Short mmCIF file of N, CA and C in Angstrom, two decimals:
data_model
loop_
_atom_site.label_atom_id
_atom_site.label_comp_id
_atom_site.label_asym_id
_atom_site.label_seq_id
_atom_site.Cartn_x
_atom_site.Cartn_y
_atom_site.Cartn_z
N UNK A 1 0.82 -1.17 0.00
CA UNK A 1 0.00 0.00 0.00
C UNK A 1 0.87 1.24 0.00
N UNK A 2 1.01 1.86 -0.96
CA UNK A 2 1.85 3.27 -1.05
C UNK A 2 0.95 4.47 -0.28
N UNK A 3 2.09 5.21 0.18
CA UNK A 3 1.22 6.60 0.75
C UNK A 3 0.80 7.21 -0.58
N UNK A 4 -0.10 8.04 0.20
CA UNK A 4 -0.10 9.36 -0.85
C UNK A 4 -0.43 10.26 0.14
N UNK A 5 -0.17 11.18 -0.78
CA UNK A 5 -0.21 12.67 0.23
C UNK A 5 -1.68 13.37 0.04
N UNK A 6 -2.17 13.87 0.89
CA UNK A 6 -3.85 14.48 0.79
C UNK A 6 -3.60 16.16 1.22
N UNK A 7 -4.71 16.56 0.66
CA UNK A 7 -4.85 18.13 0.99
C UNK A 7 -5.59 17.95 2.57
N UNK A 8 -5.43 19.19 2.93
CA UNK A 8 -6.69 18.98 4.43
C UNK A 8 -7.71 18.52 4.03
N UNK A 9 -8.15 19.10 3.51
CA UNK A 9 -9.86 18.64 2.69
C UNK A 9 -9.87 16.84 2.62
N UNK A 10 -9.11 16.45 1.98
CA UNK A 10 -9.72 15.05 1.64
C UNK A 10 -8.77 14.31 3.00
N UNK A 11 -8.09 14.74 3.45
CA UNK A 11 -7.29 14.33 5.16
C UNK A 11 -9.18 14.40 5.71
N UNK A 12 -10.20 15.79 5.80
CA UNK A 12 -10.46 15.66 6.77
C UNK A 12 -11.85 14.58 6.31
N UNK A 13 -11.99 14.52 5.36
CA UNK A 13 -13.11 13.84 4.77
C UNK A 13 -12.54 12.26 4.80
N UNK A 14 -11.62 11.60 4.70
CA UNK A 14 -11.11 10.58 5.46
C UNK A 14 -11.46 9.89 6.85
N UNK A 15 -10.79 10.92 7.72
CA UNK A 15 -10.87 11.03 9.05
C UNK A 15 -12.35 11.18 9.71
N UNK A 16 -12.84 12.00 9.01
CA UNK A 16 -14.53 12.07 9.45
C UNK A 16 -15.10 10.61 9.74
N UNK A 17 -14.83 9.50 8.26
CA UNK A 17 -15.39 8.07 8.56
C UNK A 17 -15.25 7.33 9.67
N UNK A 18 -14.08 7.99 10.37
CA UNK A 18 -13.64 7.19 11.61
C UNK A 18 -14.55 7.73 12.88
N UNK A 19 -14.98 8.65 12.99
CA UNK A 19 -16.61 8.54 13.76
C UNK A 19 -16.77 7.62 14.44
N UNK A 20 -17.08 7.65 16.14
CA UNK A 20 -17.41 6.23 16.61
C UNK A 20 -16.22 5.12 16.69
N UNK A 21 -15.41 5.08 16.17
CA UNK A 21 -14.41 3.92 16.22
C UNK A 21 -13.42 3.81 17.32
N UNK A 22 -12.46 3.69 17.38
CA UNK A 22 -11.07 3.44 18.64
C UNK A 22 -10.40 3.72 17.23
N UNK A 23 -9.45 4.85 17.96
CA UNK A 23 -8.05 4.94 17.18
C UNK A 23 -7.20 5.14 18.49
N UNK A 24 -5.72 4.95 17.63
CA UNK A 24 -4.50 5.24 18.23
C UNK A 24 -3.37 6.27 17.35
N UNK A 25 -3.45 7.27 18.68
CA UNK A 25 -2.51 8.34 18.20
C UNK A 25 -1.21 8.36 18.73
N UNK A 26 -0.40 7.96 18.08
CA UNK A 26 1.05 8.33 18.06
C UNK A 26 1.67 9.48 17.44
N UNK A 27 2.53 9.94 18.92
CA UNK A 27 3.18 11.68 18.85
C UNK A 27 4.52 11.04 19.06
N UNK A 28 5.33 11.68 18.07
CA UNK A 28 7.08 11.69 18.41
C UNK A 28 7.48 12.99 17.93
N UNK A 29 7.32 14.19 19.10
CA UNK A 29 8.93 15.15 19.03
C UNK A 29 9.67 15.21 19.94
N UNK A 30 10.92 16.09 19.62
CA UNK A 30 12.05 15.86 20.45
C UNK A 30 11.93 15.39 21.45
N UNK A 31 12.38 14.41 21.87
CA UNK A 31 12.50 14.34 23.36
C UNK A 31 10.96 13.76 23.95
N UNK A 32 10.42 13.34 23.42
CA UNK A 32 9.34 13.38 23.68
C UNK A 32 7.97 12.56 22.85
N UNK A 33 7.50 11.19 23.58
CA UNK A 33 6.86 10.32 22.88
C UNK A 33 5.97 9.93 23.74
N UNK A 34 4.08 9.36 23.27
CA UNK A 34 3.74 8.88 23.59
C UNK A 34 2.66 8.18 22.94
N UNK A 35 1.04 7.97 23.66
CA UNK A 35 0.33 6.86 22.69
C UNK A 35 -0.89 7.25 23.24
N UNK A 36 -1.58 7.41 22.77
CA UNK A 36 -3.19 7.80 23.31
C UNK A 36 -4.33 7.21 22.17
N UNK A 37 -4.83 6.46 22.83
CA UNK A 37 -6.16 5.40 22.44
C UNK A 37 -7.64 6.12 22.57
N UNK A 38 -8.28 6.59 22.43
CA UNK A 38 -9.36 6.90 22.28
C UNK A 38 -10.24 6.82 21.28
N UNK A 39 -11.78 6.64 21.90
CA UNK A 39 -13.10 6.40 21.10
C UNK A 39 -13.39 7.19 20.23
N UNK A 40 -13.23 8.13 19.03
CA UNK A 40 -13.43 9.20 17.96
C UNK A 40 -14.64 9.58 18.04
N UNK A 41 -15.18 11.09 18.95
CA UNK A 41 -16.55 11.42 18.71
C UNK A 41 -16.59 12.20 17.73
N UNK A 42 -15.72 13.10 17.56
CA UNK A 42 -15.76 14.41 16.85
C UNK A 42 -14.16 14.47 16.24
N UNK A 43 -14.33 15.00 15.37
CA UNK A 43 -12.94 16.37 14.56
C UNK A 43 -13.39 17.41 14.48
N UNK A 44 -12.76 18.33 14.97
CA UNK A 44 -12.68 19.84 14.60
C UNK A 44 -11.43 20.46 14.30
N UNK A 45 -11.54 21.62 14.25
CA UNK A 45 -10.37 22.45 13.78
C UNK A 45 -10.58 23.96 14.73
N UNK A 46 -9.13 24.29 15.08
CA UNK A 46 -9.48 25.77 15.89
C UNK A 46 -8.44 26.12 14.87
N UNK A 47 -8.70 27.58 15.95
CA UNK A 47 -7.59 28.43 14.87
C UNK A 47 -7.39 29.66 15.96
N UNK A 48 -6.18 29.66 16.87
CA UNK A 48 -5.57 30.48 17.51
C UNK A 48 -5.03 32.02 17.46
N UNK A 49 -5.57 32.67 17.06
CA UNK A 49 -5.54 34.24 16.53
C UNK A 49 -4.67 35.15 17.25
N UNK A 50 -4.62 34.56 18.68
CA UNK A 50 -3.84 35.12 19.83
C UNK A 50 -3.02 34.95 20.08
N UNK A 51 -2.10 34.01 19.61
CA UNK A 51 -0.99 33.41 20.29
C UNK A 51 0.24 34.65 20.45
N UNK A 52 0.87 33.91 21.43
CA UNK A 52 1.68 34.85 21.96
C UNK A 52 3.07 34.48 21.58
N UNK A 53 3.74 33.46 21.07
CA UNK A 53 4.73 33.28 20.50
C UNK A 53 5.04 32.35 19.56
N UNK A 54 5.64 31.99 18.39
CA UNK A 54 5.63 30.93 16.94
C UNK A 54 5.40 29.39 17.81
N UNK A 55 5.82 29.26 19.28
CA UNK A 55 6.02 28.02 19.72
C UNK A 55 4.38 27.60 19.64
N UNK A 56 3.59 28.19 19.83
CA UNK A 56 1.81 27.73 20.03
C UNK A 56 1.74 27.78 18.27
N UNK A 57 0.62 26.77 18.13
CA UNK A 57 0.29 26.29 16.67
C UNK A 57 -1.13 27.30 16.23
N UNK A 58 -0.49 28.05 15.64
CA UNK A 58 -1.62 28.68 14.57
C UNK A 58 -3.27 27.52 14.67
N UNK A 59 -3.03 26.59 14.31
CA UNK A 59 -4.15 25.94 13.83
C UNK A 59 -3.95 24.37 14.86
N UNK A 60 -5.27 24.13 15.39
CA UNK A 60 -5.03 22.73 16.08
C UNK A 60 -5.77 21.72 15.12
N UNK A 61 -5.36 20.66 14.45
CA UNK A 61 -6.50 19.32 14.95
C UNK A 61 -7.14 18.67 15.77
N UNK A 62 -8.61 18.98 16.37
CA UNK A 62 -9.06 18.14 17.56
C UNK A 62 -9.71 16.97 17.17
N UNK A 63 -9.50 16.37 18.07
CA UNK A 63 -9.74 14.59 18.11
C UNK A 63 -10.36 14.51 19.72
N UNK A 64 -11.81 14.52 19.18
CA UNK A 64 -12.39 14.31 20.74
C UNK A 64 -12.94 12.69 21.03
N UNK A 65 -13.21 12.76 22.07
CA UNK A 65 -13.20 11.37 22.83
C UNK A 65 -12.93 10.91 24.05
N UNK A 66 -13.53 10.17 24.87
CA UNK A 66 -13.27 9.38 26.14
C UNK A 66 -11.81 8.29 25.68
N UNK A 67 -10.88 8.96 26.31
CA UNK A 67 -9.35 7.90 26.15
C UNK A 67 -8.75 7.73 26.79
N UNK A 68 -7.06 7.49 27.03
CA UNK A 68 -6.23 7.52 27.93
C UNK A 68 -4.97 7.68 26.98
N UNK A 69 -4.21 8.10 27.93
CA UNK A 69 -2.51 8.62 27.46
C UNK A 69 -1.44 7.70 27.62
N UNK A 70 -0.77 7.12 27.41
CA UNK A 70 0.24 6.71 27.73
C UNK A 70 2.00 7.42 27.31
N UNK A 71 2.47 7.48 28.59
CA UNK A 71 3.39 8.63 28.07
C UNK A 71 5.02 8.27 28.22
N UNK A 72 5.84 9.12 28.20
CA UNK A 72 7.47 8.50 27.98
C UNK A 72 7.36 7.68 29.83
N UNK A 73 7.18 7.96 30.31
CA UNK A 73 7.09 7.49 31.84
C UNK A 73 6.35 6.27 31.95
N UNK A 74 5.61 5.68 30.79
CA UNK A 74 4.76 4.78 31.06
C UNK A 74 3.36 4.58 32.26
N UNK A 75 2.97 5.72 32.17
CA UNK A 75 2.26 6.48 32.73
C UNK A 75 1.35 6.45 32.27
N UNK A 76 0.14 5.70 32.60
CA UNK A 76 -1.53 5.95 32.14
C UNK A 76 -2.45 7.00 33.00
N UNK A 77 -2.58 8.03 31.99
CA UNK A 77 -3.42 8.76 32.06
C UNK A 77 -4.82 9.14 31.27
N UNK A 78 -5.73 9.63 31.89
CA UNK A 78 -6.97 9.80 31.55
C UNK A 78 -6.66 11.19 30.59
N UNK A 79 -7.42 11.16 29.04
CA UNK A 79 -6.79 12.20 28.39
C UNK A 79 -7.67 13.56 28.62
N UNK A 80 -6.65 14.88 28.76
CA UNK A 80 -7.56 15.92 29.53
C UNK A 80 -8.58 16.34 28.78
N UNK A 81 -9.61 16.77 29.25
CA UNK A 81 -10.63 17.61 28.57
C UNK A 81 -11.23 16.69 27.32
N UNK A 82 -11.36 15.37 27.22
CA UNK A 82 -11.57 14.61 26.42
C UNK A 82 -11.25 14.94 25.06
N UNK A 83 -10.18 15.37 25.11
CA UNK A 83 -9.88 16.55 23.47
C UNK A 83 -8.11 16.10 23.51
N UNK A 84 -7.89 15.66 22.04
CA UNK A 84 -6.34 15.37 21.88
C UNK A 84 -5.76 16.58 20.70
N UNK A 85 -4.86 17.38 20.85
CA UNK A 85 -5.11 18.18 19.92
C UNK A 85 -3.16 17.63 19.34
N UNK A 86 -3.30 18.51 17.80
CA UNK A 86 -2.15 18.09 17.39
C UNK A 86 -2.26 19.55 16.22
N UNK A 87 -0.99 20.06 16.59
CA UNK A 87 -0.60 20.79 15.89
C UNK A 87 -0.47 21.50 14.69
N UNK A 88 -1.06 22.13 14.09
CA UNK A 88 -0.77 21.95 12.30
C UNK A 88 -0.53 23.90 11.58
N UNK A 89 0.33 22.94 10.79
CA UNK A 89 0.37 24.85 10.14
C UNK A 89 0.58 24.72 8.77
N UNK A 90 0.80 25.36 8.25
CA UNK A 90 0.59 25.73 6.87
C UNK A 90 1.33 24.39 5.79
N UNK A 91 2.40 24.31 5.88
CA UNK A 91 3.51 23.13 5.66
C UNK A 91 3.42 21.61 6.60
N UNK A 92 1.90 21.33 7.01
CA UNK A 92 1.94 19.94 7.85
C UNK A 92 1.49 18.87 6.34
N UNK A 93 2.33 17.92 6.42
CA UNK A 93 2.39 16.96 5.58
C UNK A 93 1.32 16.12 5.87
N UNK A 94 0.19 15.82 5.01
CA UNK A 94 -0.90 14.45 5.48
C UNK A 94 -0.98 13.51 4.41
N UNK A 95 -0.62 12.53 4.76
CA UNK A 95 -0.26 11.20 4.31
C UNK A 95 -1.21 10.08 4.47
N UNK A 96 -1.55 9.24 3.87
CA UNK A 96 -2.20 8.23 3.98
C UNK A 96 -2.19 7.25 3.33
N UNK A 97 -2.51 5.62 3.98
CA UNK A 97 -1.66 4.44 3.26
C UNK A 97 -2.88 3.46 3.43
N UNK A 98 -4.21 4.09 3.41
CA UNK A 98 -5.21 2.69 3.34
C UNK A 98 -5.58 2.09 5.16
N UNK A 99 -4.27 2.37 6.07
CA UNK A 99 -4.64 1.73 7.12
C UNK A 99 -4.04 2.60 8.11
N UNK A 100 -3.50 3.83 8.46
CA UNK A 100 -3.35 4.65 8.87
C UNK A 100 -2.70 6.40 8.26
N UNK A 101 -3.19 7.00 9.17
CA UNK A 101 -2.80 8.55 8.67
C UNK A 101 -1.29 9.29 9.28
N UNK A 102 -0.25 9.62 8.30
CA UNK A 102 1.03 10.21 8.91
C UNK A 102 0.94 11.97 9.08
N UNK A 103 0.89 12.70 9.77
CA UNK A 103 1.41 14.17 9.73
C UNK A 103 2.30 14.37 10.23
N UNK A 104 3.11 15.12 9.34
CA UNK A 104 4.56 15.52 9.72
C UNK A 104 4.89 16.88 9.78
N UNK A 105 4.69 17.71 11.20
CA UNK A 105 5.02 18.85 11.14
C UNK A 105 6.68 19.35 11.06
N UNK A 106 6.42 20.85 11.78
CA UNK A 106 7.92 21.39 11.95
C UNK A 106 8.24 20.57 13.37
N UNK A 107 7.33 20.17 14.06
CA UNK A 107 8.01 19.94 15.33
C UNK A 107 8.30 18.48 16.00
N UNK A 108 7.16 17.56 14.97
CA UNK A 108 7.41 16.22 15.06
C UNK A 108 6.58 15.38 13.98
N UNK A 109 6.26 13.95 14.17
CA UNK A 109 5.17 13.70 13.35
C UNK A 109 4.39 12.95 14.67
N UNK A 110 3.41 12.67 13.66
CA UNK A 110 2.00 12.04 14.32
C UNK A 110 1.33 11.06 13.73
N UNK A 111 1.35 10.01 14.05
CA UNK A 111 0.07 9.08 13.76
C UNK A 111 -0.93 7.87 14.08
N UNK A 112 -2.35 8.75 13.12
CA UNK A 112 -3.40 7.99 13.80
C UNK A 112 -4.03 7.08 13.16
N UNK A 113 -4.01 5.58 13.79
CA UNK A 113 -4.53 4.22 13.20
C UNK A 113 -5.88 3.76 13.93
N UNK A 114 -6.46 2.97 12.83
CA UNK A 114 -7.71 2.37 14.24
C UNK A 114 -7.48 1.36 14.58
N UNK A 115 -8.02 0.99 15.65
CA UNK A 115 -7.97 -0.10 17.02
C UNK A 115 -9.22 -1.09 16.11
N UNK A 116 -8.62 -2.23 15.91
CA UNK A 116 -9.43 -2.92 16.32
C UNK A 116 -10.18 -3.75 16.95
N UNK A 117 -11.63 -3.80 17.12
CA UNK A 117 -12.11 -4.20 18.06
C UNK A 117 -12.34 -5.80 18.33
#
């Protein structure tokens, strides 16, 4: 199964089908890795107008849902605010291979597969 690369648009029209399901999100930047499983209620999109320095992301992906975290500590946690957000800006790469989704920002990549049940 080869990637291909998607615009947001057909990234989010993808991702929409997953509605209802269990996915797993995998985050790797610097220094810094973990794994969060959650039930997919919703996607949205914000858009941060305020930010106060380049380090906060212009634009989030939300991924809402009842989940848990698992983190470099091996540490299970309940995920906050039932909302997983992931970063995105102008230059985020979205990829897709039939059985999971890659984004590759400036600061790390990300990706989300489904669980099956």
């Amino acid at each position: 199964m080869a990637q291909q690369f998607l615009s947001i648009e057909e990234f989010n029209q993808l991702i929409q089908q997953w509605n209802g399901k269990t996915i797993k999100v995998t985050k790797q930047e610097i220094g810094d890795y973990d794994e969060t499983v959650l039930r997919l209620n919703a996607v949205s999109y914000d858009t941060d107008t305020r930010r106060v320095d380049d380090y906060q992301a212009k634009h989030k992906l939300q991924l809402s849902g009842d989940g848990t975290m698992l983190t470099d500590a091996a540490n299970t946690q309940p995920l906050p605010n039932q909302v997983y957000e992931i970063p995105i800006e102008d230059s985020t790469l979205f990829q897709y291979d039939d059985e999971r989704f890659s984004l590759t920002t400036d600061r790390g990549s990300y990706t989300i597969e489904l669980i099956t049940e």
